[in-house]
Amino acid sequence: MTNGRTSNQALPLPAWGIRLESRKVDSETGAIKKMPPPGELIVALKQNIGVPAETIVQPGERVLKGQPIAIASRWGLSVAVHAPTSGAVMAIEERPIPVAGGGTGESVIIEPDGKEERYAGYVAQMNSKRLPPPQIRNEIMEAGIVGMGGALFPTATKLNPGSGIQALILNGVECEPYISADNALLTERSDQVLRGAAIMLAALDCDECLVAVKADMAEAQAAVQAAIDALGDDRISLVVVPAFYPAGGERQLIELITGKEVQAGGLPWDVGVVCQNVGTAAAVAKFFDEGEPLISRIVTVTGDGVGTAANIEVMIGTPIVDLVEFAGGYTDDAAGLVMGGPMMGFSLPHDQLPVTKATNCILVAGQAELDPSVREMPCIRCGECARVCPAALMPQQLLALARGPDYEALESQGLQDCIQCGCCDYVCPSYIPLTSRFIEAKQGLWENHLVSQRSALALRRFDARGERLERRESDRSDELQRQVDEIGPAGEIDADALRQLKQRVKSKKPGDKT
Amino acid sequence: MKFASNAAPHWLGAESVAVLMRQVLYALVPALIVLVWFFGAGIILNILVAAVVALGSEALVLRIRKRPVGLFISDYSALVTAVLLAMSLPPLTPWWITATGTVFAIVFAKHLYGGLGYNVFNPAMVGYAVLLVSFPEDMAAWPLPRNITPDQQTLSLFTVLQYWATGSVPADVTVDALSAATPLNSVKGQLGMMRTMPEIVGDPLFGNLAGHGWEWINAATALGGGWLLYRRIIRWQIPTAMLAGLLAPALVFYIVDPATHPSPAFHLLSGGTMLGIFFIATDPVSAAASNRGRLIYGLGIGIITYVIRNWGAYPDGIAFAVLLMNLAVPVIDRYTRPRIYGHGA
Ligand code: SF4
Ligand code: SF4
């Protein structure tokens, strides 16, 4: 699919998306800083899509750096969680965790002892690339590795697509402003990323890997190219992606690179592609090279509200308050706290929350970096939102439909295909919070599905009961007849409501997803 | 430390509706200057009347509808409607005619449909069409443009004001100075009298290409339109399509029979062509939504304009062309929805 493409080739500009000021300079320049263990680590048990890991340690127990403290649950998609450093387990309790909309999660509280004593259960495996794919996947699962671009999807699962994978795309695009964690990683540790790529290629039984880097990240591009040349692995090449937001979205990146669309409800596998974040590849290499599971990550701490913006390698579980302190503390200007970038990141209500495997950026926004409160105006149908929508939706029409809300039309016009990138909000001259409306509407659509599923169920039950009653009637058994008469009036009311329901369900065309 | 919560995205990049509308007003300035140069200060009076009436009636209706008056009045959309209408009217228009058109535009075309963003029809063109139908003579009466003949009578400001206030003129002013025909009107009338185009365009009224004065007015309007394109306040689809829709038939008929059909250049630079292309057809609220839809929409306006100019009862067809295509928007929108990512091909 990418045959004949020489490395370092720039891709054509996308028909969607927006150009955003990158604002990466401050955290880009300095080297990656390493933060020492904080006073307390809050290690959440659910740091993956699916179900939380199950603890295997007790309060009071001493743990070593890299020691598993919770193992993958058998009840669903799940990955292990490890102690980020050596110390004592103080408690296992519910703590607030950084998720959109807020929430708490069971967490292992560790008090580091500062000794950084390593767990000896994992050993480096220098022949990793020759291991059979299932074993590579097991090791990656064991290492607690999940998609570190923020998706938190268990990596081992994503590396198990069956046959027919033509390319592994390593996503180092980082299209959101401010975030430069992947950029710093590529600039300083491209060799590690490529070693991870080689292991992933082995797991996938695939021999093409494209490392995608954004056009305005020249240093990272040079570093990747140098590492490729040094490695001499001609399966791996660099691909430069236009500096557009959201070019780093999985489906958008696949479209840009391969020209193929992943169908709604489908997976990148369907078009012969697997996408992994570059940080994830580095984590894989770290485990196979050094026997260190996923216990730390690089976080961009940035914004006018923080002393010195920097990329900081930090233990999973480090409270954000300590992380900000390490970055020079809050400035007087600090006005907002966001995990992730300004486009898709979510507000954090306070800083007593831990870094998780998904934390790529902590943005401490200054007053001027947040948009002043703006008054929403009616949609003037200018069409800018549709022009930039990477899913080729017409947000202005979805907006009108969401007002109803007309769930059937919302569904047929692609509400479910909205990736919540926020581009439409960004360009809207009427300052309509379109993305929020769509998230609400999706929630409503989902609930509506449940209701219609329930009513379909009720309808089936009603039909069955009707049949039973008919049969009984035909029996002309006096006793049963009396019973039927008795429930008649009540049944009447029920029947009316249900008949309407039946009408509604029938009026839906076959093939509708409802 | 505690922080306020906000929904993503945390960055907004667009200029507000008010800023966009203001740019539209700025973009009209070159055309306004040229209009005043050729046809006198009457157009300014039109604008003043329309602006006062538009803002007044907008405020009133907003109050009745219990909407935030300050917020909506300051979006400049009523002002844009007023100025577009005022610049379409003859420079000598008695104030009550302008006022009537403005009230129709703001109250009926805009607010009875739900206000900003909800109007189905282009408000300025509704106002214009109502006046065209109700006051056909006044709407056809343009003064002679400046410097057309050496001994031309120029209207004093006093005369202009008098006409504006009362609708009549002192006895010593000849009707000709007051109400000449526009080139579009004149072509229509004279072709009807079996004169040929080469004969017609010999008149000094016709200037070089498309009418003395008019060619410059249209050029200045296009200049402002180009600036709007450059600032990306309007997009290219509608103007280009409308241009094509008007020029293609004009070219074909001109080639087939130049004696009875004005040249494409004439169509391009006469009447309200450029105003229509850059400022009227591009009103987003009443236009088609998708890019493909907008191509069809613009094309439709161009073609219908040509049809009306050529075979219809009115010399310039832009207003009716726009209103007709407004009517077609729901259908266009329905059949031009873009294919959603991940669905099919
Ligand atoms: S960008 Fe805003 S105003 Fe423009 S069409 Fe979309 S929703 Fe409407
Ligand atoms: S948030 Fe949804 S509707 Fe808006 S631009 Fe992104 S994908 Fe399109």
Short mmCIF file of N, CA and C in Angstrom, two decimals, chain A residues 352-409:
data_model
loop_
_atom_site.label_atom_id
_atom_site.label_comp_id
_atom_site.label_asym_id
_atom_site.label_seq_id
_atom_site.Cartn_x
_atom_site.Cartn_y
_atom_site.Cartn_z
N GLN A 352 -5.16 17.37 43.27
CA GLN A 352 -4.89 16.20 44.11
C GLN A 352 -5.25 14.92 43.34
N LEU A 353 -4.84 14.88 42.09
CA LEU A 353 -5.16 13.75 41.24
C LEU A 353 -3.85 13.17 40.71
N PRO A 354 -3.81 11.86 40.52
CA PRO A 354 -2.55 11.26 40.10
C PRO A 354 -2.34 11.28 38.58
N VAL A 355 -1.08 11.23 38.19
CA VAL A 355 -0.74 10.98 36.79
C VAL A 355 -1.11 9.53 36.48
N THR A 356 -1.73 9.29 35.34
CA THR A 356 -2.02 7.91 34.94
C THR A 356 -1.27 7.61 33.64
N LYS A 357 -1.45 6.40 33.17
CA LYS A 357 -0.79 6.01 31.93
C LYS A 357 -1.28 6.85 30.76
N ALA A 358 -2.42 7.54 30.94
CA ALA A 358 -2.98 8.35 29.85
C ALA A 358 -2.55 9.81 29.92
N THR A 359 -1.86 10.20 30.97
CA THR A 359 -1.55 11.62 31.15
C THR A 359 -0.40 12.05 30.26
N ASN A 360 -0.70 12.63 29.10
CA ASN A 360 0.39 13.08 28.24
C ASN A 360 0.73 14.53 28.47
N CYS A 361 -0.21 15.27 29.09
CA CYS A 361 0.04 16.69 29.26
C CYS A 361 -0.76 17.24 30.43
N ILE A 362 -0.10 18.08 31.21
CA ILE A 362 -0.81 18.86 32.22
C ILE A 362 -0.63 20.31 31.81
N LEU A 363 -1.75 20.90 31.42
CA LEU A 363 -1.73 22.28 30.96
C LEU A 363 -2.25 23.17 32.08
N VAL A 364 -1.34 23.98 32.64
CA VAL A 364 -1.77 24.95 33.65
C VAL A 364 -1.94 26.27 32.90
N ALA A 365 -3.17 26.53 32.52
CA ALA A 365 -3.43 27.66 31.64
C ALA A 365 -3.39 28.97 32.41
N GLY A 366 -2.78 29.95 31.80
CA GLY A 366 -2.85 31.30 32.34
C GLY A 366 -4.14 31.95 31.87
N GLN A 367 -4.44 33.08 32.46
CA GLN A 367 -5.68 33.79 32.14
C GLN A 367 -5.83 33.98 30.62
N ALA A 368 -4.75 34.37 29.96
CA ALA A 368 -4.83 34.70 28.53
C ALA A 368 -4.90 33.46 27.65
N GLU A 369 -4.62 32.29 28.22
CA GLU A 369 -4.65 31.07 27.41
C GLU A 369 -6.02 30.41 27.42
N LEU A 370 -6.88 30.90 28.26
CA LEU A 370 -8.24 30.38 28.26
C LEU A 370 -9.09 31.38 27.51
N ASP A 371 -10.09 30.88 26.81
CA ASP A 371 -10.91 31.82 26.11
C ASP A 371 -11.84 32.53 27.06
N PRO A 372 -11.95 33.83 26.87
CA PRO A 372 -12.86 34.57 27.73
C PRO A 372 -14.27 34.01 27.51
N SER A 373 -15.08 34.12 28.50
CA SER A 373 -16.43 33.57 28.32
C SER A 373 -17.10 34.33 27.19
N VAL A 374 -17.61 33.59 26.25
CA VAL A 374 -18.22 34.20 25.08
C VAL A 374 -19.71 33.89 25.06
N ARG A 375 -20.49 34.78 24.44
CA ARG A 375 -21.92 34.56 24.38
C ARG A 375 -22.26 33.74 23.15
N GLU A 376 -22.97 32.69 23.38
CA GLU A 376 -23.42 31.86 22.26
C GLU A 376 -24.48 32.61 21.46
N MET A 377 -24.32 32.56 20.14
CA MET A 377 -25.31 33.18 19.25
C MET A 377 -25.96 32.06 18.43
N PRO A 378 -27.06 32.38 17.73
CA PRO A 378 -27.65 31.32 16.90
C PRO A 378 -26.71 30.96 15.75
N CYS A 379 -26.87 29.76 15.25
CA CYS A 379 -26.09 29.31 14.09
C CYS A 379 -26.46 30.15 12.87
N ILE A 380 -25.47 30.68 12.19
CA ILE A 380 -25.75 31.47 10.99
C ILE A 380 -25.49 30.65 9.72
N ARG A 381 -25.35 29.36 9.89
CA ARG A 381 -25.18 28.42 8.77
C ARG A 381 -23.98 28.76 7.89
N CYS A 382 -22.95 29.29 8.49
CA CYS A 382 -21.81 29.71 7.69
C CYS A 382 -21.08 28.52 7.08
N GLY A 383 -21.24 27.33 7.69
CA GLY A 383 -20.65 26.14 7.10
C GLY A 383 -19.20 25.91 7.45
N GLU A 384 -18.62 26.78 8.25
CA GLU A 384 -17.22 26.60 8.62
C GLU A 384 -17.01 25.27 9.36
N CYS A 385 -17.98 24.93 10.21
CA CYS A 385 -17.86 23.69 10.99
C CYS A 385 -17.78 22.48 10.05
N ALA A 386 -18.61 22.48 9.02
CA ALA A 386 -18.61 21.35 8.09
C ALA A 386 -17.31 21.33 7.29
N ARG A 387 -16.77 22.51 7.01
CA ARG A 387 -15.54 22.59 6.23
C ARG A 387 -14.39 21.92 6.97
N VAL A 388 -14.36 22.03 8.29
CA VAL A 388 -13.21 21.51 9.03
C VAL A 388 -13.44 20.12 9.62
N CYS A 389 -14.67 19.63 9.60
CA CYS A 389 -14.96 18.37 10.30
C CYS A 389 -14.23 17.18 9.67
N PRO A 390 -13.37 16.52 10.42
CA PRO A 390 -12.61 15.40 9.86
C PRO A 390 -13.49 14.19 9.56
N ALA A 391 -14.67 14.15 10.15
CA ALA A 391 -15.56 13.02 9.89
C ALA A 391 -16.52 13.33 8.73
N ALA A 392 -16.35 14.51 8.11
CA ALA A 392 -17.22 14.95 7.02
C ALA A 392 -18.68 15.01 7.44
N LEU A 393 -18.90 15.44 8.68
CA LEU A 393 -20.27 15.63 9.15
C LEU A 393 -20.69 17.06 8.83
N MET A 394 -21.98 17.33 9.04
CA MET A 394 -22.45 18.70 8.95
C MET A 394 -22.91 19.11 10.35
N PRO A 395 -21.97 19.58 11.14
CA PRO A 395 -22.30 19.88 12.53
C PRO A 395 -23.49 20.82 12.68
N GLN A 396 -23.62 21.77 11.74
CA GLN A 396 -24.73 22.71 11.88
C GLN A 396 -26.07 22.00 11.79
N GLN A 397 -26.13 20.92 10.99
CA GLN A 397 -27.40 20.19 10.90
C GLN A 397 -27.58 19.27 12.11
N LEU A 398 -26.50 18.67 12.57
CA LEU A 398 -26.60 17.85 13.77
C LEU A 398 -27.09 18.70 14.94
N LEU A 399 -26.59 19.94 14.97
CA LEU A 399 -26.99 20.85 16.04
C LEU A 399 -28.49 21.06 16.03
N ALA A 400 -29.03 21.32 14.84
CA ALA A 400 -30.47 21.55 14.73
C ALA A 400 -31.24 20.29 15.14
N LEU A 401 -30.71 19.13 14.74
CA LEU A 401 -31.40 17.88 15.06
C LEU A 401 -31.31 17.56 16.56
N ALA A 402 -30.21 18.00 17.18
CA ALA A 402 -30.03 17.70 18.60
C ALA A 402 -30.99 18.51 19.46
N ARG A 403 -31.52 19.58 18.89
CA ARG A 403 -32.42 20.42 19.66
C ARG A 403 -33.73 19.70 19.91
N GLY A 404 -34.13 18.86 18.97
CA GLY A 404 -35.40 18.14 19.06
C GLY A 404 -35.56 17.33 20.32
N PRO A 405 -34.78 16.31 20.58
CA PRO A 405 -33.80 15.77 19.65
C PRO A 405 -34.42 14.68 18.77
N ASP A 406 -34.01 14.69 17.51
CA ASP A 406 -34.50 13.69 16.58
C ASP A 406 -33.42 12.61 16.45
N TYR A 407 -33.56 11.58 17.28
CA TYR A 407 -32.48 10.60 17.37
C TYR A 407 -32.28 9.81 16.09
N GLU A 408 -33.37 9.53 15.41
CA GLU A 408 -33.22 8.75 14.18
C GLU A 408 -32.39 9.52 13.15
N ALA A 409 -32.74 10.80 12.99
CA ALA A 409 -32.00 11.62 12.03
C ALA A 409 -30.56 11.84 12.49
#
